[in-house]
CSV table of C-alpha atoms in Angstrom, one decimal:
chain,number,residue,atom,x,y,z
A,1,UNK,CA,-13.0,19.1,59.1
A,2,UNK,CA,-16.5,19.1,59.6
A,3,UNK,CA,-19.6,20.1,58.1
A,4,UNK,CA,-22.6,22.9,59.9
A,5,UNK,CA,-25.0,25.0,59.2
A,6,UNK,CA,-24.7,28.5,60.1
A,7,UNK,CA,-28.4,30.2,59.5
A,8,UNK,CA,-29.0,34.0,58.6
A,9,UNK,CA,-32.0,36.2,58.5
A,10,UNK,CA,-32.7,38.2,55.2
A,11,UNK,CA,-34.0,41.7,55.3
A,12,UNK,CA,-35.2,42.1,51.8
A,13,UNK,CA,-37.1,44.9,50.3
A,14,UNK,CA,-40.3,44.9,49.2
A,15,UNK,CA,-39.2,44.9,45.5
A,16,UNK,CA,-36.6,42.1,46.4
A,17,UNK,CA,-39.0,40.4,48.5
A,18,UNK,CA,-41.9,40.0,45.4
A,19,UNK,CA,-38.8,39.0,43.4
A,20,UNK,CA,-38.0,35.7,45.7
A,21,UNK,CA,-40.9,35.4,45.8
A,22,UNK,CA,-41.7,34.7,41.7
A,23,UNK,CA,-38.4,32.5,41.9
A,24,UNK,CA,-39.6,30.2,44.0
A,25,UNK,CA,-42.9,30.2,42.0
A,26,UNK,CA,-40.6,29.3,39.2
A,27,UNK,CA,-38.6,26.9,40.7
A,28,UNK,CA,-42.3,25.2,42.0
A,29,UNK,CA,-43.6,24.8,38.3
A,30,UNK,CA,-40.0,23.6,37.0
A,31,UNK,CA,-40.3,20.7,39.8
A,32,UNK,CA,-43.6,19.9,38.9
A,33,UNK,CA,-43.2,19.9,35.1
A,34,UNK,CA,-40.4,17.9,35.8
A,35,UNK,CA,-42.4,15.4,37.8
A,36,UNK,CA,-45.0,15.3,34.9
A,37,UNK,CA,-43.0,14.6,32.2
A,38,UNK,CA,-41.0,11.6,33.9
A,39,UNK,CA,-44.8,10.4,34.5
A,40,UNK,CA,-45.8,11.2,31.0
A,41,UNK,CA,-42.7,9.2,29.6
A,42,UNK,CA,-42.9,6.7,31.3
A,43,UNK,CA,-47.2,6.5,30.6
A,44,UNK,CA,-46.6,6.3,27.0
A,45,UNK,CA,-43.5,5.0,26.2
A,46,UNK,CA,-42.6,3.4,29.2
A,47,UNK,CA,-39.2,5.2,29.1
A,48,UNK,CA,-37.9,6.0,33.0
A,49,UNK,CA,-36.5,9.9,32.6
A,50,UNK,CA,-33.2,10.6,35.0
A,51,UNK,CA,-31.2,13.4,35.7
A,52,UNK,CA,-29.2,13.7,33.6
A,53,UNK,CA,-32.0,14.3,30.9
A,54,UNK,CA,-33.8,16.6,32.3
A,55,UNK,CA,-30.6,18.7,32.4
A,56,UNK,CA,-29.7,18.4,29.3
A,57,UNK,CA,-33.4,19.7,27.8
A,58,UNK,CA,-33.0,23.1,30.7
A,59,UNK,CA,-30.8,25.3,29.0
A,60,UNK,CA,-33.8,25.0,26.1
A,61,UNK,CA,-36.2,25.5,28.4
A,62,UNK,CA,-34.3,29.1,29.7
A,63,UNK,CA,-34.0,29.9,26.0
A,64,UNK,CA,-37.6,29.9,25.1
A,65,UNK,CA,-38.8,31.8,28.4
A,66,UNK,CA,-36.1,34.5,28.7
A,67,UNK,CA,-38.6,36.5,31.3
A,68,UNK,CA,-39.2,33.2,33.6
A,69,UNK,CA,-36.5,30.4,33.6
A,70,UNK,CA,-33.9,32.6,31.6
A,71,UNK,CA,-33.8,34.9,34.6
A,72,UNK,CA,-32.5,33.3,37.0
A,73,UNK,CA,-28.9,31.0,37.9
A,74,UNK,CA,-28.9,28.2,36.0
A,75,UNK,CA,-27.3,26.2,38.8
A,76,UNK,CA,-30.2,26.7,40.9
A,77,UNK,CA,-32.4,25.3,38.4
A,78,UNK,CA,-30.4,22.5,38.1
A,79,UNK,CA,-30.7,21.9,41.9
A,80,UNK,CA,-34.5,21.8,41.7
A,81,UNK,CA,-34.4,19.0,38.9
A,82,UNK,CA,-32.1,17.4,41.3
A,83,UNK,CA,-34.1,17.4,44.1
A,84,UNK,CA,-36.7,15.9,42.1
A,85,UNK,CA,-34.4,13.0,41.6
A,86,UNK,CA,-33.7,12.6,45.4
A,87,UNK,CA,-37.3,12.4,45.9
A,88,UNK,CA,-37.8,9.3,43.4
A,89,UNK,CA,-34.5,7.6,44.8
A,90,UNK,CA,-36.6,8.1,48.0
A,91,UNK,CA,-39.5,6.5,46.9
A,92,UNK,CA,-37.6,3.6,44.5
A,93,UNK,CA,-35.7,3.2,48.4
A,94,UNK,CA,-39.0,2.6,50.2
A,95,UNK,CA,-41.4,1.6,48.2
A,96,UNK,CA,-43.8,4.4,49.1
A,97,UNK,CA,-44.4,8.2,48.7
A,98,UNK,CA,-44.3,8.4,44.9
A,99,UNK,CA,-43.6,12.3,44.5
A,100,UNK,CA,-46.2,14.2,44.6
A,101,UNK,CA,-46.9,17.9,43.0
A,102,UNK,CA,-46.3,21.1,44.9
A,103,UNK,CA,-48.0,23.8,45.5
A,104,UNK,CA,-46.2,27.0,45.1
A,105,UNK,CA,-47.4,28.1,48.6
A,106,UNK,CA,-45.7,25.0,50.0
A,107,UNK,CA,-42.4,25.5,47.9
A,108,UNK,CA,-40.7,27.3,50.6
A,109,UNK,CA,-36.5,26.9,49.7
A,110,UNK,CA,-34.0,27.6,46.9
A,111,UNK,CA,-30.6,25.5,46.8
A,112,UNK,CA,-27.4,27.7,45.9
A,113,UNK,CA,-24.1,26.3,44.5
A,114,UNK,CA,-22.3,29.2,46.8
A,115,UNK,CA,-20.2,31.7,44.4
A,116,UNK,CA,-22.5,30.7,41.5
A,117,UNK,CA,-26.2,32.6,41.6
A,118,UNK,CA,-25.5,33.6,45.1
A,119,UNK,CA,-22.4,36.1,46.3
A,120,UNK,CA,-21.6,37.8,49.6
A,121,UNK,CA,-20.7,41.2,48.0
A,122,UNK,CA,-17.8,43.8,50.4
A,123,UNK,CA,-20.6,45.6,52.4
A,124,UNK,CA,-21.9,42.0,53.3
A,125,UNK,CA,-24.9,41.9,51.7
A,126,UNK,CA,-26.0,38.6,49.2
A,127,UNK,CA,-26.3,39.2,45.8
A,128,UNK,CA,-28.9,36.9,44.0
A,129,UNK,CA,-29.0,36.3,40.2
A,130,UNK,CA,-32.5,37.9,39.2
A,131,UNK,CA,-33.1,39.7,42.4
A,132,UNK,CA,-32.3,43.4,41.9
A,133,UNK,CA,-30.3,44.8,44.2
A,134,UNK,CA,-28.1,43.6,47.2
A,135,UNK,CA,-30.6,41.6,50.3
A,136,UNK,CA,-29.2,43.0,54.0
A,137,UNK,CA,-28.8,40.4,55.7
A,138,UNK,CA,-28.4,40.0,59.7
A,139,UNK,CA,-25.0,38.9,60.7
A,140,UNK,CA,-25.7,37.5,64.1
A,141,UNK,CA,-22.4,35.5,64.4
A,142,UNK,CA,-19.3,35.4,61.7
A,143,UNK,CA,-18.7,32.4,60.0
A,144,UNK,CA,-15.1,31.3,60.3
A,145,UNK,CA,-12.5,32.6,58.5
A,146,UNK,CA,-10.8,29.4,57.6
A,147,UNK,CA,-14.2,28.0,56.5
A,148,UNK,CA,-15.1,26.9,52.8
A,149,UNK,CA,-18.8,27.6,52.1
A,150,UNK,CA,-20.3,24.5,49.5
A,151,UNK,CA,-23.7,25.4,48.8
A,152,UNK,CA,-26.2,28.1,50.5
A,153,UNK,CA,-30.1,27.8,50.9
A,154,UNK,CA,-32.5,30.4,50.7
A,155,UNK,CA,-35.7,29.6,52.8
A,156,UNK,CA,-39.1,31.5,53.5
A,157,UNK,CA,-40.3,30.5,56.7
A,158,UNK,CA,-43.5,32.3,58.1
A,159,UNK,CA,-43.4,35.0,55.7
A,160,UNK,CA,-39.9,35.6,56.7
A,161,UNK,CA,-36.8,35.2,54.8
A,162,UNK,CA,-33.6,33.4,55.6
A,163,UNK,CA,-30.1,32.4,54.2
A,164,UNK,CA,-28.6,28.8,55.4
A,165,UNK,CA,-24.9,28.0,54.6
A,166,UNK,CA,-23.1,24.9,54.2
A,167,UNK,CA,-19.7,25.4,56.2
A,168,UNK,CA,-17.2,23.1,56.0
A,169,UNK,CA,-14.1,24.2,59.1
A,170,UNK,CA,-12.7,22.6,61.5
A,171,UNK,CA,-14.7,23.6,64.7
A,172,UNK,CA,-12.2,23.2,67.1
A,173,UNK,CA,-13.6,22.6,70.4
A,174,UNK,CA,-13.0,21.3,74.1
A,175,UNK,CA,-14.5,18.4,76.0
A,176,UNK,CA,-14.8,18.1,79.5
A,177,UNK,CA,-13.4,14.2,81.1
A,178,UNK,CA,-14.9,11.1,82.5
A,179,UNK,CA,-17.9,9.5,81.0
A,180,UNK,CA,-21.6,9.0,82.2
A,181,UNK,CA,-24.5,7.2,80.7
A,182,UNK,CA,-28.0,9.0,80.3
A,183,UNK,CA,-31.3,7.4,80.3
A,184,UNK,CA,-34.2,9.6,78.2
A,185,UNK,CA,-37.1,10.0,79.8
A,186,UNK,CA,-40.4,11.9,79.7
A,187,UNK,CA,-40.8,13.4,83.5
A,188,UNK,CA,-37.4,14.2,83.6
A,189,UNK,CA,-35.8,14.8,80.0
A,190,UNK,CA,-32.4,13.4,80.9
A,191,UNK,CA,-31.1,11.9,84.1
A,192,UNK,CA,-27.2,11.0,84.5
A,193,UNK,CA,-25.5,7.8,86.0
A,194,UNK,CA,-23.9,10.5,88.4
A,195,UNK,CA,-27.1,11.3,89.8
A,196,UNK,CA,-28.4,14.7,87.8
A,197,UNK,CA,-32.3,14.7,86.2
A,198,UNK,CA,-32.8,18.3,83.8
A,199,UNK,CA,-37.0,18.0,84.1
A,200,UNK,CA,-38.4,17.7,80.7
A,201,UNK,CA,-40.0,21.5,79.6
A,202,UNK,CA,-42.6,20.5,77.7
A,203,UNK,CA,-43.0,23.5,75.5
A,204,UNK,CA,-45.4,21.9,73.5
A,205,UNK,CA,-48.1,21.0,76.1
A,206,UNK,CA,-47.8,24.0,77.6
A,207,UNK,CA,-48.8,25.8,74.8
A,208,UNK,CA,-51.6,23.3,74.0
A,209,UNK,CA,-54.4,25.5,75.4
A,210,UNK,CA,-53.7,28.3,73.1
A,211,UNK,CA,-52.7,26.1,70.2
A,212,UNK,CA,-56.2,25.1,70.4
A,213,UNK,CA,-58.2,28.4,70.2
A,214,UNK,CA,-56.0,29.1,67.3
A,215,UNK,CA,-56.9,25.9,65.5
A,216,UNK,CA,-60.8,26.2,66.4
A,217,UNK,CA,-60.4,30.0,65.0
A,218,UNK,CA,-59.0,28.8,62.0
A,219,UNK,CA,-61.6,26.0,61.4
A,220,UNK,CA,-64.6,28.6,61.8
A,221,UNK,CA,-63.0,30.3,58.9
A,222,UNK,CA,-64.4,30.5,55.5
A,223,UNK,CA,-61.7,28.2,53.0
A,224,UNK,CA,-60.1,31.2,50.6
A,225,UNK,CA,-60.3,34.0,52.9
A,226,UNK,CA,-57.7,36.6,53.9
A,227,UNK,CA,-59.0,36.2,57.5
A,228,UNK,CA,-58.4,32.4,57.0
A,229,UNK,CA,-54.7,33.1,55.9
A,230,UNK,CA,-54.0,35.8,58.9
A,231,UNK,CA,-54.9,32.8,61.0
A,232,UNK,CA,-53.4,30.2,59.7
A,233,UNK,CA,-50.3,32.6,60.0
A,234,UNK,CA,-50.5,33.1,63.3
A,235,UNK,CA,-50.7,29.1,64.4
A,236,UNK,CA,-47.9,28.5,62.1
A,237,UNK,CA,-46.2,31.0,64.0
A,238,UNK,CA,-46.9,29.8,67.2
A,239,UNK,CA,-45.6,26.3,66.6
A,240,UNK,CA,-42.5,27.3,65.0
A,241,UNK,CA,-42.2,29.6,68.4
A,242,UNK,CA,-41.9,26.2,70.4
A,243,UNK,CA,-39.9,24.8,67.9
A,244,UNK,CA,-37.3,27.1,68.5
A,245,UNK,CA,-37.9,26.7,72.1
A,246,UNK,CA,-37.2,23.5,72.0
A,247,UNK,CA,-34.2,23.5,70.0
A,248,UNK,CA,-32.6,26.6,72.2
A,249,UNK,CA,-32.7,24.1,74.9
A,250,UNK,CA,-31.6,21.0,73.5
A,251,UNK,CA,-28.9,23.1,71.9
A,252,UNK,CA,-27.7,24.1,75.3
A,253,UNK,CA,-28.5,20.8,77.1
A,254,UNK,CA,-25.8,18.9,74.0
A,255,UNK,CA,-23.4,21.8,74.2
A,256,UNK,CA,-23.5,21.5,78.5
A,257,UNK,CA,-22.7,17.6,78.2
A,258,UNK,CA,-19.7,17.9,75.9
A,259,UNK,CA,-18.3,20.5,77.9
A,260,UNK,CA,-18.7,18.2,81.2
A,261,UNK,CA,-18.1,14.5,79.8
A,262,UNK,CA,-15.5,13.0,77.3
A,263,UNK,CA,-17.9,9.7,76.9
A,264,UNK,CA,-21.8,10.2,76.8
A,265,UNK,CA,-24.0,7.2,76.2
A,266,UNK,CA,-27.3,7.1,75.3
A,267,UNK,CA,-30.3,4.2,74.6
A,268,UNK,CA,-30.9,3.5,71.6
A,269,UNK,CA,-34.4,3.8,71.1
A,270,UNK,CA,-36.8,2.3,68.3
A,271,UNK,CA,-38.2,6.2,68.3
A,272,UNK,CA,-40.5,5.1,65.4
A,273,UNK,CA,-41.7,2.3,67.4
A,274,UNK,CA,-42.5,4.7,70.5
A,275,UNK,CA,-44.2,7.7,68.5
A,276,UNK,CA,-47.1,5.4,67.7
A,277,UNK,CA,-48.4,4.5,70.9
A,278,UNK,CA,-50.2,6.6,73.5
A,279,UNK,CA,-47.7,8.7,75.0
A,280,UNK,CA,-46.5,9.4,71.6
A,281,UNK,CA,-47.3,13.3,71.8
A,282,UNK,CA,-44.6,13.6,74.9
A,283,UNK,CA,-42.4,11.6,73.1
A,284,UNK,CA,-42.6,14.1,70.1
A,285,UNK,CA,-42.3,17.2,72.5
A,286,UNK,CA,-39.0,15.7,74.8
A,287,UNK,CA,-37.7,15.1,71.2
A,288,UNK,CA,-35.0,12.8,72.0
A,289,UNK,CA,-33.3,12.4,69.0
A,290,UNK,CA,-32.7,15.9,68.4
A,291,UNK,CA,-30.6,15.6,71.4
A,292,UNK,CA,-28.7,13.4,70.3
A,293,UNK,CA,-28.0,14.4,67.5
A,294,UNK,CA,-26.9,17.6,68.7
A,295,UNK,CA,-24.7,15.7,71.1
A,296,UNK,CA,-23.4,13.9,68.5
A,297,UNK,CA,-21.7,16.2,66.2
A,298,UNK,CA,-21.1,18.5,69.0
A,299,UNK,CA,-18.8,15.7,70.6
A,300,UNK,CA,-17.6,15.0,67.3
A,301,UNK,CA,-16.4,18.8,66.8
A,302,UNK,CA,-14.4,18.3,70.1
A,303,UNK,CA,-12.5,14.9,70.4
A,304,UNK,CA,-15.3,13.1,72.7
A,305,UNK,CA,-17.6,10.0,72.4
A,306,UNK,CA,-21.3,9.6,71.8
A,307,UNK,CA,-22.2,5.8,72.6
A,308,UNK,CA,-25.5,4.1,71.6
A,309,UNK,CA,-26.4,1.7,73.6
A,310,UNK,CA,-29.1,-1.3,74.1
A,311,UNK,CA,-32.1,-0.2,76.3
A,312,UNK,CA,-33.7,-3.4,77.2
A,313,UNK,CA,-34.1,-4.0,80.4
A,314,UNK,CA,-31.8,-1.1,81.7
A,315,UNK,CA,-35.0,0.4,83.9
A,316,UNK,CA,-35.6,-3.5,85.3
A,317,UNK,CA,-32.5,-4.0,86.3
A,318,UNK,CA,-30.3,-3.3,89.6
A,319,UNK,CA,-27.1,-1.3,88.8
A,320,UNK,CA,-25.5,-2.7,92.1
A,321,UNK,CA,-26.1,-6.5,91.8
A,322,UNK,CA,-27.2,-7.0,88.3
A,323,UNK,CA,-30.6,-8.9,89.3
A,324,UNK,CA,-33.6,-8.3,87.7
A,325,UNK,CA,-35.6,-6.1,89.6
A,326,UNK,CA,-39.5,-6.0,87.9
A,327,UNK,CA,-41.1,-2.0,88.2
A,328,UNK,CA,-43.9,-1.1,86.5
A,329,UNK,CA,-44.4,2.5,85.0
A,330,UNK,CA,-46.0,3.8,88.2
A,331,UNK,CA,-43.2,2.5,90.6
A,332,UNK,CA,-40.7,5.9,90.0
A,333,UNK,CA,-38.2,4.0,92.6
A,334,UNK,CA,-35.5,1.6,92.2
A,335,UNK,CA,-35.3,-0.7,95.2
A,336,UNK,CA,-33.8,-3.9,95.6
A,337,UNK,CA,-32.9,-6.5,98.2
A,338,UNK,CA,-29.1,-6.1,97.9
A,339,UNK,CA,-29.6,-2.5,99.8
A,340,UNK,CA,-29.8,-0.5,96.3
A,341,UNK,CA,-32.2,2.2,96.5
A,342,UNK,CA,-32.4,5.0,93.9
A,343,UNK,CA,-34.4,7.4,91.9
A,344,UNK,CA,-35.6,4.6,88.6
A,345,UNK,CA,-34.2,7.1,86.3
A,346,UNK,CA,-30.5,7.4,87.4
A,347,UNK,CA,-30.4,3.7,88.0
A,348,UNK,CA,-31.2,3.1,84.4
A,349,UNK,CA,-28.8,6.1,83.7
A,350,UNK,CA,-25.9,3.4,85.2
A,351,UNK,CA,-26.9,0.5,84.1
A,352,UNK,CA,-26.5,2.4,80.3
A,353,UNK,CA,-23.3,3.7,81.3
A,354,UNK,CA,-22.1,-0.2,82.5
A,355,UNK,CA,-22.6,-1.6,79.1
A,356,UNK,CA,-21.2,1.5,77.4
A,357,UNK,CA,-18.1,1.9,79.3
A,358,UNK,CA,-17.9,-1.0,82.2
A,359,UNK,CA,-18.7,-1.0,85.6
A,360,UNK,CA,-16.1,1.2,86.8
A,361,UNK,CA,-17.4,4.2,89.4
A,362,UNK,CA,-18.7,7.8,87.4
A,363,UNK,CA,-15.6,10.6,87.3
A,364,UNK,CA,-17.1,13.4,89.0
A,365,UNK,CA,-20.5,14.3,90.4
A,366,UNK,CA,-22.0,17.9,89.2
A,367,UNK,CA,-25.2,19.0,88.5
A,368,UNK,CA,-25.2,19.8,84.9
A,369,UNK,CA,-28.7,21.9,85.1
A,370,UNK,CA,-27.3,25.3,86.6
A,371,UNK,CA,-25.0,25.3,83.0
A,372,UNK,CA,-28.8,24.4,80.8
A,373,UNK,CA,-30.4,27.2,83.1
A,374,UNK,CA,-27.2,29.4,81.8
């Protein structure tokens, strides 16, 4: 059994639409009186407020505001105070980012114990407690019928509306055989121990130009102004476009490895580490560890194996001989005095699939890109 997330967009009406709308204003000033009286309590009487608290004091708090609180699931409200806890387990965990306020335009989701404030009625539309009426929604793909939904999510994401479900199936998938070790890199996004490169897209720089305008536009506008709001709308939109663009592909880039390899390995990268120095904005637009993570529970779903491996040295080194072979960024060719010559890329590609799965020769050569171009 395993655990996805199958994503839905909402069509509500404009009656439903103001009515998700005041819930999640709702849910915004329960979080944030929550937050304040845990401050509050802990100000004055220095008494640390949990959970289970909080929960205790909500059905009161429904009872004396039957028109706000009262009108919607109970459950849901209970999943706000408990996201208020997550957030100082977060901060007691670090030891930074004490939780801060919210502002109801930047309360955006609603958390759903699934059969309990939120249905799928017969005609296959959602039923919401307070929301009049049943919300269309868009079935783009079923969900599956042996599946057991947990809990469902109801997001607003650039004035749009969407439904997110937990589903627990099993996802019963194939796997292709052999293994091959991948190096990450930023001129070309992947590049295989059997010799195939995918070139990185770079959606993000791209777009940069434009992304721009739209940022200086917005700047020149006056702070509390409609025209300010139409244009911060429209560079939110643009980013979440390459967002999705990015995810399409990586999506199809995991899904095209699974289907070729049994055994993928990747480095292991300090990601945190690398997003901090100067080529941290194409590090943020190849977004390796999207891929694999989408690799990961992909293989998962389907019987293979996703390897993490140890990246020093692996572009320095000769995958023939094993000597250490020096190259600095510039130098985009492997060559070495046993005879080795090769693009740096796949050679560091072998050398992460010889410590993965030994030294033993790749199963197969094919050019994985024709099945990402797919």
């Amino acid at each position: 059994m395993a655990l996805r997330s199958y994503k839905y967009r909402l069509r509500p009406n404009r009656e439903q639409s103001a009515a998700l709308n005041a819930m999640l204003r709702d849910f915004c000033g329960l979080y944030n009186a929550g937050l304040q009286q845990r401050i509050e309590a802990y100000r004055r009487r220095r008494i640390s407020l949990g959970y289970a608290h909080q929960a205790n004091e909500l059905k009161a708090c429904r009872a004396a505001d039957p028109d706000g609180l009262g009108r919607w699931s109970f459950t849901a409200l209970q999943q706000v105070l408990r996201r208020l806890s997550q957030a100082y387990a977060a901060f007691f965990k670090r030891g930074r980012g004490f939780p801060r306020f919210r502002a109801t335009a930047r309360y955006h989701a609603a958390t759903f114990r699934f059969g309990d404030g939120l249905t799928i009625k017969k005609d296959r539309r959602l039923g919401i407690v307070g929301v009049p009426g049943a919300i269309k929604a868009v079935w783009h793909r079923d969900i599956p019928e042996d599946a057991k939904l947990a809990t469902a999510i109801v997001t607003r994401q650039q004035g749009k509306w969407y439904a997110v479900f937990s589903v627990e199936a099993a996802f019963a998938e194939t796997c292709g055989t052999g293994t091959v070790g991948i190096d990450l890199g930023l001129n070309s996004l992947i590049a295989t121990s059997d010799g195939a490169t995918i070139s990185a897209p770079r959606y993000a720089r791209r777009a940069q130009s434009a992304r721009r305008r739209r940022q200086r536009a917005l700047a020149r506008c006056r702070i509390g102004s409609k025209r300010r709001l139409r244009a911060k709308a429209r560079l939110t939109a643009a980013s979440a476009k390459i967002a999705r663009q990015r995810r399409d592909h990586l999506h199809k880039l995991a899904r095209a490895l699974v289907s070729r390899y049994q055994g993928i390995a990747f480095e292991d990268l300090n990601l945190a580490g690398l997003k901090r120095g100067m080529l941290a904005r194409s590090i943020h637009d190849a977004a390796w560890a999207l891929l694999v993570q989408f690799t990961t529970y992909k293989a998962a779903s389907a019987s293979a194996e996703v390897k993490l491996v140890d990246p020093r040295g692996t572009s320095q080194t000769c995958p023939a001989c094993g000597t250490i072979k020096a190259k600095t960024l510039r130098e985009r060719l492997h060559r070495c005095t046993c005879g080795c010559t090769l693009d740096r890329d796949v050679s560091a590609a072998q050398i992460v699939h010889q410590r993965a799965f030994g030294s033993g020769r790749d199963i197969g050569l094919q050019d994985i890109s024709q099945r990402v171009a797919a």
